[in-house]
Amino acid sequence: MSSINPHLVPYDQRLPFELWEACWSHVSFKDAKSLSLTCKLFRRTCMPQIFESMSFFAPIVSALTEQELGPPCDLKADNQATLLSIQNRLHAQISLFDQLAATETSEIRAMVKHWTFSGNETLYQGEAVDNQMHSQAFVSLLKTYTHIYDAFFNHLPHYPTLHHLSLVGIQVDDRVIDLLTTLPSLKDLHLFYCHFICEAVHHLKLRSLDIEEGDVFMVLDDHRPHTAAAFQFFCRGTLERLAVRAERWVGMVISPPYVLEMRPLTHLALKLSASTAAQNEFLRFLLQCPNLQSLTVQSVWVDMQCEAPPLASLQTYDGPMNLAKILLPRTAVQTVCLRHFKLGHFDRPLDHPKLSSALASLSFMAQSLRCLRIIPIHQPTRRVFDLIAELFPNISNLELEFENRSQVNLFGPRDIMEVMEAMEVASLSAASLSVASISAASPLSVLLDQMSTGMCVLPHAIQQLELRCHQYNVITTTPIRIPTEMQQRMVLGLSKNNPTLRRVAMGEIWMLIGDVWIQG
């Protein structure tokens, strides 16, 4: 990049935004001078709007495993070398923070809107390092990590225009939140695998809050007073987008003390427990969200009789099929994704009878629905396409995931050797399976052949179709790879009776077949 002379680049030939954004994300800054020169180059050779969407990622601290470290008090030579290498990387990151704080890099800091910092809670022990319990190399590494941890948060006030911050694997305590309250432009906060030990009540005027992962990692310290107060740091009536994927935190969000703070919400994503009490509380919570436009619910929904909350503004729904029957009848929703959840995989996938019942109950959306996703469909047949085309003729975007299941029932009355063999097959780490490995008599194979021969009819307004297939082997799922030749036959077959079809996605590489772009 240093060979580019910005004075020789005419204004109308400046590089496009996407290219500069890609270049920026791969720039390696060695010193403050190169930072300043890069900043000037960007200002002269790219459009001003690039600075509004710039993302800058802090260096990521690699996670340490027990295998890397070995016994804390008796490290082998190769483990000591590993620790030294990690420590050197940490020192380089500390140096980068110092360089960014220099006066001559103020232009860089003015551009930065997004920042991601990935920490390592295993290494963060503050002053509680026991020199007698760990080797000298490990103690030195812990102190270096504490240094970079402190350096990062001390460095944040240098970015007055920072509006999006992602924190990964750190301890969120009162000091961290107090610091975040000093950032005037901070609107979006993403917390991933963080540990909360706040005692005081904090008030950030956030627009978006995203708390990810399960309660195993998102642990509130029960030995501290006022544990519930930790969640109040965002509750001041400004939040528009909220995503909480930790059941214990969800219980706090939908509880009465916080409900009134949620009225401005337009986008909500929650991971709910499969209990009648929690889900009834959730439905009552929705009564206080009149402006909700997008709802994502990750849960095994309990069937129950209840009154649907009014969600007149809802446009996007992603969640269980039986919850959709409750929430969507009084909406003008345009995008619907129907799922079944359980422990990371879908239990009771949607076979044809369940799918027919679900789609028939949603037929009131025939005029408004534009995008439909169904994940997954078990034992799919051509009738799936016929039913969707009949009920939802105005759909322009359709995404379907088909599932082919192993015939071995791991949990039934089986011979122990057969069970062990099934588990061994299920644990194979193949990246994908070929369609050729599936029985030709299976419903999935029959359906793919019917697509190739033009027997499947799509909604008359369809423009984009996305198909995914996977094999479910007792405890694992493996993507099924569709060969390019078969994809071409499928696209040609589908386009026979569907003249509006313009894009079919089945893989990663784009091709143009007739008038249809295929991603395969």
PDB file of C-alpha atoms in Angstrom, residues 10-290:
ATOM      1  CA  PRO A  10      -8.428  11.146  -9.536  1.00  0.00           C
ATOM      2  CA  TYR A  11     -11.556  11.698  -7.445  1.00  0.00           C
ATOM      3  CA  ASP A  12     -13.813   9.798  -9.841  1.00  0.00           C
ATOM      4  CA  GLN A  13     -11.413   6.816  -9.838  1.00  0.00           C
ATOM      5  CA  ARG A  14     -11.229   6.341  -6.092  1.00  0.00           C
ATOM      6  CA  LEU A  15     -11.500   2.766  -4.992  1.00  0.00           C
ATOM      7  CA  PRO A  16     -14.945   1.479  -4.024  1.00  0.00           C
ATOM      8  CA  PHE A  17     -15.990   1.366  -0.397  1.00  0.00           C
ATOM      9  CA  GLU A  18     -16.049  -2.454  -0.193  1.00  0.00           C
ATOM     10  CA  LEU A  19     -12.468  -2.772  -1.429  1.00  0.00           C
ATOM     11  CA  TRP A  20     -11.105  -0.207   0.997  1.00  0.00           C
ATOM     12  CA  GLU A  21     -12.980  -1.823   3.863  1.00  0.00           C
ATOM     13  CA  ALA A  22     -11.409  -5.169   2.980  1.00  0.00           C
ATOM     14  CA  CYS A  23      -7.944  -3.596   2.725  1.00  0.00           C
ATOM     15  CA  TRP A  24      -8.355  -1.833   6.051  1.00  0.00           C
ATOM     16  CA  SER A  25      -9.236  -5.052   7.854  1.00  0.00           C
ATOM     17  CA  HIS A  26      -5.935  -6.604   6.723  1.00  0.00           C
ATOM     18  CA  VAL A  27      -3.579  -3.686   7.313  1.00  0.00           C
ATOM     19  CA  SER A  28      -0.699  -4.509   9.655  1.00  0.00           C
ATOM     20  CA  PHE A  29       0.354  -1.494  11.700  1.00  0.00           C
ATOM     21  CA  LYS A  30       3.970  -1.671  12.847  1.00  0.00           C
ATOM     22  CA  ASP A  31       4.399   1.759  14.349  1.00  0.00           C
ATOM     23  CA  ALA A  32       2.711   5.100  14.883  1.00  0.00           C
ATOM     24  CA  LYS A  33       4.215   6.565  11.702  1.00  0.00           C
ATOM     25  CA  SER A  34       2.700   3.866   9.486  1.00  0.00           C
ATOM     26  CA  LEU A  35      -0.646   4.406  11.221  1.00  0.00           C
ATOM     27  CA  SER A  36      -0.573   8.116  10.419  1.00  0.00           C
ATOM     28  CA  LEU A  37       0.486   7.569   6.795  1.00  0.00           C
ATOM     29  CA  THR A  38      -2.222   4.962   6.288  1.00  0.00           C
ATOM     30  CA  CYS A  39      -4.813   7.338   7.682  1.00  0.00           C
ATOM     31  CA  LYS A  40      -3.774  10.112   5.266  1.00  0.00           C
ATOM     32  CA  LEU A  41      -3.787   7.663   2.355  1.00  0.00           C
ATOM     33  CA  PHE A  42      -7.313   6.559   3.167  1.00  0.00           C
ATOM     34  CA  ARG A  43      -8.557  10.125   3.432  1.00  0.00           C
ATOM     35  CA  ARG A  44      -7.179  10.975  -0.015  1.00  0.00           C
ATOM     36  CA  THR A  45      -8.190   7.818  -1.870  1.00  0.00           C
ATOM     37  CA  CYS A  46     -11.608   6.753  -0.627  1.00  0.00           C
ATOM     38  CA  MET A  47     -15.054   8.200  -0.210  1.00  0.00           C
ATOM     39  CA  PRO A  48     -15.916   9.974   3.062  1.00  0.00           C
ATOM     40  CA  GLN A  49     -18.732   7.558   3.937  1.00  0.00           C
ATOM     41  CA  ILE A  50     -16.184   4.796   4.577  1.00  0.00           C
ATOM     42  CA  PHE A  51     -15.457   6.367   7.945  1.00  0.00           C
ATOM     43  CA  GLU A  52     -19.058   5.851   9.035  1.00  0.00           C
ATOM     44  CA  SER A  53     -18.854   2.062   8.653  1.00  0.00           C
ATOM     45  CA  MET A  54     -15.255   1.344   9.548  1.00  0.00           C
ATOM     46  CA  SER A  55     -14.618  -1.623  11.807  1.00  0.00           C
ATOM     47  CA  PHE A  56     -11.433  -1.934  13.793  1.00  0.00           C
ATOM     48  CA  PHE A  57     -10.712  -5.153  15.655  1.00  0.00           C
ATOM     49  CA  ALA A  58      -8.402  -5.268  18.611  1.00  0.00           C
ATOM     50  CA  PRO A  59      -5.881  -8.130  18.594  1.00  0.00           C
ATOM     51  CA  ILE A  60      -7.402 -11.349  19.887  1.00  0.00           C
ATOM     52  CA  VAL A  61      -5.835 -13.142  22.835  1.00  0.00           C
ATOM     53  CA  SER A  62      -5.566 -16.835  22.024  1.00  0.00           C
ATOM     54  CA  ALA A  63      -7.330 -19.177  24.428  1.00  0.00           C
ATOM     55  CA  LEU A  64      -5.038 -21.362  26.491  1.00  0.00           C
ATOM     56  CA  THR A  65      -5.717 -25.046  26.979  1.00  0.00           C
ATOM     57  CA  GLU A  66      -4.489 -27.377  29.695  1.00  0.00           C
ATOM     58  CA  GLN A  67      -2.489 -29.221  27.071  1.00  0.00           C
ATOM     59  CA  GLU A  68      -0.614 -26.025  26.195  1.00  0.00           C
ATOM     60  CA  LEU A  69       0.090 -25.119  29.787  1.00  0.00           C
ATOM     61  CA  GLY A  70       0.734 -28.483  31.410  1.00  0.00           C
ATOM     62  CA  PRO A  71       1.095 -28.640  35.226  1.00  0.00           C
ATOM     63  CA  PRO A  72       1.261 -25.019  36.494  1.00  0.00           C
ATOM     64  CA  CYS A  73       4.221 -25.624  38.808  1.00  0.00           C
ATOM     65  CA  ASP A  74       6.299 -27.821  36.522  1.00  0.00           C
ATOM     66  CA  LEU A  75       6.199 -26.604  32.948  1.00  0.00           C
ATOM     67  CA  LYS A  76       8.104 -28.516  30.307  1.00  0.00           C
ATOM     68  CA  ALA A  77      10.441 -26.677  27.966  1.00  0.00           C
ATOM     69  CA  ASP A  78       8.007 -26.691  25.053  1.00  0.00           C
ATOM     70  CA  ASN A  79       5.223 -25.359  27.291  1.00  0.00           C
ATOM     71  CA  GLN A  80       7.522 -22.595  28.507  1.00  0.00           C
ATOM     72  CA  ALA A  81       8.205 -21.710  24.881  1.00  0.00           C
ATOM     73  CA  THR A  82       4.460 -21.581  24.229  1.00  0.00           C
ATOM     74  CA  LEU A  83       3.934 -19.241  27.168  1.00  0.00           C
ATOM     75  CA  LEU A  84       6.789 -17.022  26.020  1.00  0.00           C
ATOM     76  CA  SER A  85       5.366 -16.832  22.502  1.00  0.00           C
ATOM     77  CA  ILE A  86       1.935 -15.840  23.837  1.00  0.00           C
ATOM     78  CA  GLN A  87       3.511 -13.290  26.144  1.00  0.00           C
ATOM     79  CA  ASN A  88       5.409 -11.730  23.241  1.00  0.00           C
ATOM     80  CA  ARG A  89       2.153 -11.372  21.308  1.00  0.00           C
ATOM     81  CA  LEU A  90       0.561  -9.684  24.297  1.00  0.00           C
ATOM     82  CA  HIS A  91       3.459  -7.228  24.534  1.00  0.00           C
ATOM     83  CA  ALA A  92       3.005  -6.413  20.841  1.00  0.00           C
ATOM     84  CA  GLN A  93      -0.674  -5.683  21.469  1.00  0.00           C
ATOM     85  CA  ILE A  94       0.168  -3.407  24.407  1.00  0.00           C
ATOM     86  CA  SER A  95       2.578  -1.563  22.122  1.00  0.00           C
ATOM     87  CA  LEU A  96      -0.186  -1.130  19.545  1.00  0.00           C
ATOM     88  CA  PHE A  97      -2.504   0.396  22.152  1.00  0.00           C
ATOM     89  CA  ASP A  98       0.233   2.848  23.106  1.00  0.00           C
ATOM     90  CA  GLN A  99       0.851   3.764  19.464  1.00  0.00           C
ATOM     91  CA  LEU A 100      -2.833   4.368  18.834  1.00  0.00           C
ATOM     92  CA  ALA A 101      -2.920   6.751  21.784  1.00  0.00           C
ATOM     93  CA  ALA A 102      -0.209   8.923  20.218  1.00  0.00           C
ATOM     94  CA  THR A 103      -1.149  12.412  19.047  1.00  0.00           C
ATOM     95  CA  GLU A 104      -0.244  11.802  15.397  1.00  0.00           C
ATOM     96  CA  THR A 105      -2.818   8.983  15.127  1.00  0.00           C
ATOM     97  CA  SER A 106      -5.789  11.105  16.175  1.00  0.00           C
ATOM     98  CA  GLU A 107      -7.202  10.827  12.644  1.00  0.00           C
ATOM     99  CA  ILE A 108      -7.251   7.050  12.962  1.00  0.00           C
ATOM    100  CA  ARG A 109      -9.046   7.242  16.294  1.00  0.00           C
ATOM    101  CA  ALA A 110     -11.620   9.593  14.802  1.00  0.00           C
ATOM    102  CA  MET A 111     -12.476   6.959  12.185  1.00  0.00           C
ATOM    103  CA  VAL A 112     -12.936   4.030  14.537  1.00  0.00           C
ATOM    104  CA  LYS A 113     -16.605   3.265  15.159  1.00  0.00           C
ATOM    105  CA  HIS A 114     -16.435  -0.452  15.973  1.00  0.00           C
ATOM    106  CA  TRP A 115     -14.107  -2.246  18.349  1.00  0.00           C
ATOM    107  CA  THR A 116     -13.913  -5.895  19.392  1.00  0.00           C
ATOM    108  CA  PHE A 117     -11.793  -7.038  22.318  1.00  0.00           C
ATOM    109  CA  SER A 118     -11.452 -10.754  23.049  1.00  0.00           C
ATOM    110  CA  GLY A 119     -10.117 -11.568  26.487  1.00  0.00           C
ATOM    111  CA  ASN A 120      -9.316 -14.707  28.424  1.00  0.00           C
ATOM    112  CA  GLU A 121     -10.910 -15.058  31.835  1.00  0.00           C
ATOM    113  CA  THR A 122      -8.535 -17.905  32.721  1.00  0.00           C
ATOM    114  CA  LEU A 123      -5.642 -15.472  32.553  1.00  0.00           C
ATOM    115  CA  TYR A 124      -7.348 -12.603  34.332  1.00  0.00           C
ATOM    116  CA  GLN A 125      -6.580 -13.070  38.027  1.00  0.00           C
ATOM    117  CA  GLY A 126      -5.754  -9.490  38.980  1.00  0.00           C
ATOM    118  CA  GLU A 127      -3.754  -9.342  42.211  1.00  0.00           C
ATOM    119  CA  ALA A 128      -4.730 -12.881  43.227  1.00  0.00           C
ATOM    120  CA  VAL A 129      -1.747 -14.545  41.555  1.00  0.00           C
ATOM    121  CA  ASP A 130      -0.087 -17.082  43.870  1.00  0.00           C
ATOM    122  CA  ASN A 131       3.621 -17.203  43.028  1.00  0.00           C
ATOM    123  CA  GLN A 132       4.008 -20.492  44.896  1.00  0.00           C
ATOM    124  CA  MET A 133       1.272 -22.258  42.951  1.00  0.00           C
ATOM    125  CA  HIS A 134       2.499 -21.392  39.461  1.00  0.00           C
ATOM    126  CA  SER A 135       5.746 -21.406  37.558  1.00  0.00           C
ATOM    127  CA  GLN A 136       7.609 -18.142  37.045  1.00  0.00           C
ATOM    128  CA  ALA A 137       6.785 -18.197  33.313  1.00  0.00           C
ATOM    129  CA  PHE A 138       3.075 -18.593  34.011  1.00  0.00           C
ATOM    130  CA  VAL A 139       3.042 -15.839  36.645  1.00  0.00           C
ATOM    131  CA  SER A 140       4.789 -13.529  34.182  1.00  0.00           C
ATOM    132  CA  LEU A 141       2.163 -14.331  31.552  1.00  0.00           C
ATOM    133  CA  LEU A 142      -0.679 -13.605  33.986  1.00  0.00           C
ATOM    134  CA  LYS A 143       0.810 -10.221  34.840  1.00  0.00           C
ATOM    135  CA  THR A 144       1.283  -9.378  31.161  1.00  0.00           C
ATOM    136  CA  TYR A 145      -2.323 -10.274  30.419  1.00  0.00           C
ATOM    137  CA  THR A 146      -3.522  -8.105  33.314  1.00  0.00           C
ATOM    138  CA  HIS A 147      -1.442  -5.291  31.819  1.00  0.00           C
ATOM    139  CA  ILE A 148      -3.047  -5.558  28.375  1.00  0.00           C
ATOM    140  CA  TYR A 149      -6.495  -5.900  29.948  1.00  0.00           C
ATOM    141  CA  ASP A 150      -5.982  -2.658  31.860  1.00  0.00           C
ATOM    142  CA  ALA A 151      -4.360  -0.999  28.840  1.00  0.00           C
ATOM    143  CA  PHE A 152      -7.377  -1.725  26.659  1.00  0.00           C
ATOM    144  CA  PHE A 153      -9.908  -0.194  29.034  1.00  0.00           C
ATOM    145  CA  ASN A 154      -7.646   2.749  29.828  1.00  0.00           C
ATOM    146  CA  HIS A 155      -7.338   3.278  26.086  1.00  0.00           C
ATOM    147  CA  LEU A 156     -11.091   3.386  25.320  1.00  0.00           C
ATOM    148  CA  PRO A 157     -11.629   7.057  26.311  1.00  0.00           C
ATOM    149  CA  HIS A 158      -9.381   8.025  23.364  1.00  0.00           C
ATOM    150  CA  TYR A 159     -12.292   7.086  21.042  1.00  0.00           C
ATOM    151  CA  PRO A 160     -15.086   9.637  21.519  1.00  0.00           C
ATOM    152  CA  THR A 161     -16.902   8.467  18.363  1.00  0.00           C
ATOM    153  CA  LEU A 162     -16.921   4.752  19.227  1.00  0.00           C
ATOM    154  CA  HIS A 163     -20.506   3.501  18.955  1.00  0.00           C
ATOM    155  CA  HIS A 164     -20.191  -0.324  18.782  1.00  0.00           C
ATOM    156  CA  LEU A 165     -18.210  -2.346  21.325  1.00  0.00           C
ATOM    157  CA  SER A 166     -17.905  -6.143  21.535  1.00  0.00           C
ATOM    158  CA  LEU A 167     -16.354  -7.689  24.646  1.00  0.00           C
ATOM    159  CA  VAL A 168     -15.524 -11.395  24.686  1.00  0.00           C
ATOM    160  CA  GLY A 169     -14.486 -13.538  27.654  1.00  0.00           C
ATOM    161  CA  ILE A 170     -13.902 -10.773  30.192  1.00  0.00           C
ATOM    162  CA  GLN A 171     -15.051  -9.925  33.703  1.00  0.00           C
ATOM    163  CA  VAL A 172     -17.679  -7.192  33.611  1.00  0.00           C
ATOM    164  CA  ASP A 173     -17.369  -5.411  36.935  1.00  0.00           C
ATOM    165  CA  ASP A 174     -18.322  -1.961  38.216  1.00  0.00           C
ATOM    166  CA  ARG A 175     -15.078  -0.456  36.952  1.00  0.00           C
ATOM    167  CA  VAL A 176     -15.743  -1.636  33.385  1.00  0.00           C
ATOM    168  CA  ILE A 177     -19.319  -0.337  33.323  1.00  0.00           C
ATOM    169  CA  ASP A 178     -18.311   2.980  34.898  1.00  0.00           C
ATOM    170  CA  LEU A 179     -15.772   3.371  32.110  1.00  0.00           C
ATOM    171  CA  LEU A 180     -18.362   2.600  29.428  1.00  0.00           C
ATOM    172  CA  THR A 181     -20.623   5.329  30.792  1.00  0.00           C
ATOM    173  CA  THR A 182     -17.909   7.860  29.867  1.00  0.00           C
ATOM    174  CA  LEU A 183     -18.136   6.980  26.144  1.00  0.00           C
ATOM    175  CA  PRO A 184     -20.647   9.516  24.790  1.00  0.00           C
ATOM    176  CA  SER A 185     -21.277   7.789  21.454  1.00  0.00           C
ATOM    177  CA  LEU A 186     -21.564   4.191  22.673  1.00  0.00           C
ATOM    178  CA  LYS A 187     -24.895   2.806  21.458  1.00  0.00           C
ATOM    179  CA  ASP A 188     -24.335  -0.892  20.728  1.00  0.00           C
ATOM    180  CA  LEU A 189     -22.849  -3.338  23.257  1.00  0.00           C
ATOM    181  CA  HIS A 190     -22.186  -7.017  22.543  1.00  0.00           C
ATOM    182  CA  LEU A 191     -21.182  -9.245  25.498  1.00  0.00           C
ATOM    183  CA  PHE A 192     -20.014 -12.760  24.657  1.00  0.00           C
ATOM    184  CA  TYR A 193     -18.970 -15.378  27.262  1.00  0.00           C
ATOM    185  CA  CYS A 194     -18.613 -12.665  29.906  1.00  0.00           C
ATOM    186  CA  HIS A 195     -18.712 -13.027  33.697  1.00  0.00           C
ATOM    187  CA  PHE A 196     -20.694 -10.422  35.638  1.00  0.00           C
ATOM    188  CA  ILE A 197     -19.662  -9.312  39.117  1.00  0.00           C
ATOM    189  CA  CYS A 198     -21.322  -5.893  39.304  1.00  0.00           C
ATOM    190  CA  GLU A 199     -22.639  -4.603  42.617  1.00  0.00           C
ATOM    191  CA  ALA A 200     -23.789  -1.069  41.799  1.00  0.00           C
ATOM    192  CA  VAL A 201     -26.613   0.082  39.544  1.00  0.00           C
ATOM    193  CA  HIS A 202     -25.404   1.525  36.232  1.00  0.00           C
ATOM    194  CA  HIS A 203     -27.281   3.309  33.478  1.00  0.00           C
ATOM    195  CA  LEU A 204     -25.963   3.150  29.925  1.00  0.00           C
ATOM    196  CA  LYS A 205     -28.130   4.780  27.288  1.00  0.00           C
ATOM    197  CA  LEU A 206     -27.747   1.946  24.820  1.00  0.00           C
ATOM    198  CA  ARG A 207     -29.616   1.429  21.586  1.00  0.00           C
ATOM    199  CA  SER A 208     -28.671  -2.253  21.252  1.00  0.00           C
ATOM    200  CA  LEU A 209     -27.559  -4.922  23.734  1.00  0.00           C
ATOM    201  CA  ASP A 210     -26.545  -8.464  22.785  1.00  0.00           C
ATOM    202  CA  ILE A 211     -25.700 -11.027  25.488  1.00  0.00           C
ATOM    203  CA  GLU A 212     -24.708 -14.377  24.010  1.00  0.00           C
ATOM    204  CA  GLU A 213     -24.207 -17.943  25.156  1.00  0.00           C
ATOM    205  CA  GLY A 214     -25.478 -20.089  27.966  1.00  0.00           C
ATOM    206  CA  ASP A 215     -25.623 -19.881  31.721  1.00  0.00           C
ATOM    207  CA  VAL A 216     -22.507 -22.043  32.018  1.00  0.00           C
ATOM    208  CA  PHE A 217     -20.484 -19.016  30.972  1.00  0.00           C
ATOM    209  CA  MET A 218     -22.825 -16.201  31.970  1.00  0.00           C
ATOM    210  CA  VAL A 219     -22.598 -16.704  35.722  1.00  0.00           C
ATOM    211  CA  LEU A 220     -23.801 -14.174  38.251  1.00  0.00           C
ATOM    212  CA  ASP A 221     -21.799 -14.200  41.456  1.00  0.00           C
ATOM    213  CA  ASP A 222     -24.301 -15.266  44.126  1.00  0.00           C
ATOM    214  CA  HIS A 223     -21.866 -14.318  46.886  1.00  0.00           C
ATOM    215  CA  ARG A 224     -22.154 -10.668  45.968  1.00  0.00           C
ATOM    216  CA  PRO A 225     -25.047  -8.463  47.112  1.00  0.00           C
ATOM    217  CA  HIS A 226     -27.568  -7.067  44.637  1.00  0.00           C
ATOM    218  CA  THR A 227     -26.845  -9.565  41.872  1.00  0.00           C
ATOM    219  CA  ALA A 228     -29.935  -8.437  39.958  1.00  0.00           C
ATOM    220  CA  ALA A 229     -28.568  -4.900  39.804  1.00  0.00           C
ATOM    221  CA  ALA A 230     -26.015  -5.965  37.208  1.00  0.00           C
ATOM    222  CA  PHE A 231     -28.734  -6.112  34.590  1.00  0.00           C
ATOM    223  CA  GLN A 232     -29.932  -2.570  35.208  1.00  0.00           C
ATOM    224  CA  PHE A 233     -26.950  -0.979  33.528  1.00  0.00           C
ATOM    225  CA  PHE A 234     -28.843  -0.646  30.233  1.00  0.00           C
ATOM    226  CA  CYS A 235     -32.423  -0.113  31.419  1.00  0.00           C
ATOM    227  CA  ARG A 236     -33.318   3.506  30.849  1.00  0.00           C
ATOM    228  CA  GLY A 237     -35.935   3.404  28.136  1.00  0.00           C
ATOM    229  CA  THR A 238     -33.534   3.815  25.196  1.00  0.00           C
ATOM    230  CA  LEU A 239     -33.072   0.176  24.163  1.00  0.00           C
ATOM    231  CA  GLU A 240     -34.375  -0.708  20.699  1.00  0.00           C
ATOM    232  CA  ARG A 241     -32.635  -4.049  20.086  1.00  0.00           C
ATOM    233  CA  LEU A 242     -32.153  -6.753  22.701  1.00  0.00           C
ATOM    234  CA  ALA A 243     -30.760 -10.268  22.272  1.00  0.00           C
ATOM    235  CA  VAL A 244     -30.306 -12.485  25.340  1.00  0.00           C
ATOM    236  CA  ARG A 245     -29.243 -16.095  24.835  1.00  0.00           C
ATOM    237  CA  ALA A 246     -28.903 -17.128  28.471  1.00  0.00           C
ATOM    238  CA  GLU A 247     -31.996 -18.447  30.236  1.00  0.00           C
ATOM    239  CA  ARG A 248     -31.198 -16.964  33.639  1.00  0.00           C
ATOM    240  CA  TRP A 249     -30.800 -13.501  32.175  1.00  0.00           C
ATOM    241  CA  VAL A 250     -34.033 -13.879  30.222  1.00  0.00           C
ATOM    242  CA  GLY A 251     -35.836 -14.449  33.506  1.00  0.00           C
ATOM    243  CA  MET A 252     -34.629 -11.026  34.632  1.00  0.00           C
ATOM    244  CA  VAL A 253     -35.531  -9.305  31.365  1.00  0.00           C
ATOM    245  CA  ILE A 254     -39.156 -10.421  31.348  1.00  0.00           C
ATOM    246  CA  SER A 255     -39.728  -9.941  35.081  1.00  0.00           C
ATOM    247  CA  PRO A 256     -41.973  -7.029  36.208  1.00  0.00           C
ATOM    248  CA  PRO A 257     -39.199  -4.652  37.450  1.00  0.00           C
ATOM    249  CA  TYR A 258     -37.767  -4.347  33.941  1.00  0.00           C
ATOM    250  CA  VAL A 259     -40.878  -4.476  31.764  1.00  0.00           C
ATOM    251  CA  LEU A 260     -41.524  -0.738  31.647  1.00  0.00           C
ATOM    252  CA  GLU A 261     -37.985  -0.155  30.378  1.00  0.00           C
ATOM    253  CA  MET A 262     -38.678  -2.303  27.296  1.00  0.00           C
ATOM    254  CA  ARG A 263     -41.442  -0.340  25.598  1.00  0.00           C
ATOM    255  CA  PRO A 264     -39.123   1.170  22.904  1.00  0.00           C
ATOM    256  CA  LEU A 265     -37.999  -2.332  21.790  1.00  0.00           C
ATOM    257  CA  THR A 266     -38.276  -3.020  18.060  1.00  0.00           C
ATOM    258  CA  HIS A 267     -36.072  -6.157  17.834  1.00  0.00           C
ATOM    259  CA  LEU A 268     -36.080  -8.938  20.437  1.00  0.00           C
ATOM    260  CA  ALA A 269     -34.243 -12.291  20.501  1.00  0.00           C
ATOM    261  CA  LEU A 270     -34.531 -14.567  23.545  1.00  0.00           C
ATOM    262  CA  LYS A 271     -33.579 -18.081  24.589  1.00  0.00           C
ATOM    263  CA  LEU A 272     -36.446 -19.318  26.755  1.00  0.00           C
ATOM    264  CA  SER A 273     -36.638 -22.308  29.058  1.00  0.00           C
ATOM    265  CA  ALA A 274     -39.208 -24.940  28.146  1.00  0.00           C
ATOM    266  CA  SER A 275     -41.492 -24.288  31.111  1.00  0.00           C
ATOM    267  CA  THR A 276     -45.090 -23.108  31.193  1.00  0.00           C
ATOM    268  CA  ALA A 277     -44.338 -20.485  33.850  1.00  0.00           C
ATOM    269  CA  ALA A 278     -41.463 -18.888  31.908  1.00  0.00           C
ATOM    270  CA  GLN A 279     -43.340 -18.888  28.642  1.00  0.00           C
ATOM    271  CA  ASN A 280     -46.495 -17.411  30.180  1.00  0.00           C
ATOM    272  CA  GLU A 281     -44.308 -14.665  31.655  1.00  0.00           C
ATOM    273  CA  PHE A 282     -42.851 -14.104  28.192  1.00  0.00           C
ATOM    274  CA  LEU A 283     -46.315 -13.679  26.643  1.00  0.00           C
ATOM    275  CA  ARG A 284     -47.235 -11.142  29.330  1.00  0.00           C
ATOM    276  CA  PHE A 285     -43.974  -9.350  28.604  1.00  0.00           C
ATOM    277  CA  LEU A 286     -44.903  -9.038  24.916  1.00  0.00           C
ATOM    278  CA  LEU A 287     -47.977  -7.050  25.941  1.00  0.00           C
ATOM    279  CA  GLN A 288     -45.565  -4.262  26.934  1.00  0.00           C
ATOM    280  CA  CYS A 289     -43.766  -4.257  23.552  1.00  0.00           C
ATOM    281  CA  PRO A 290     -46.203  -2.509  21.184  1.00  0.00           C
TER     282      PRO A 290
END
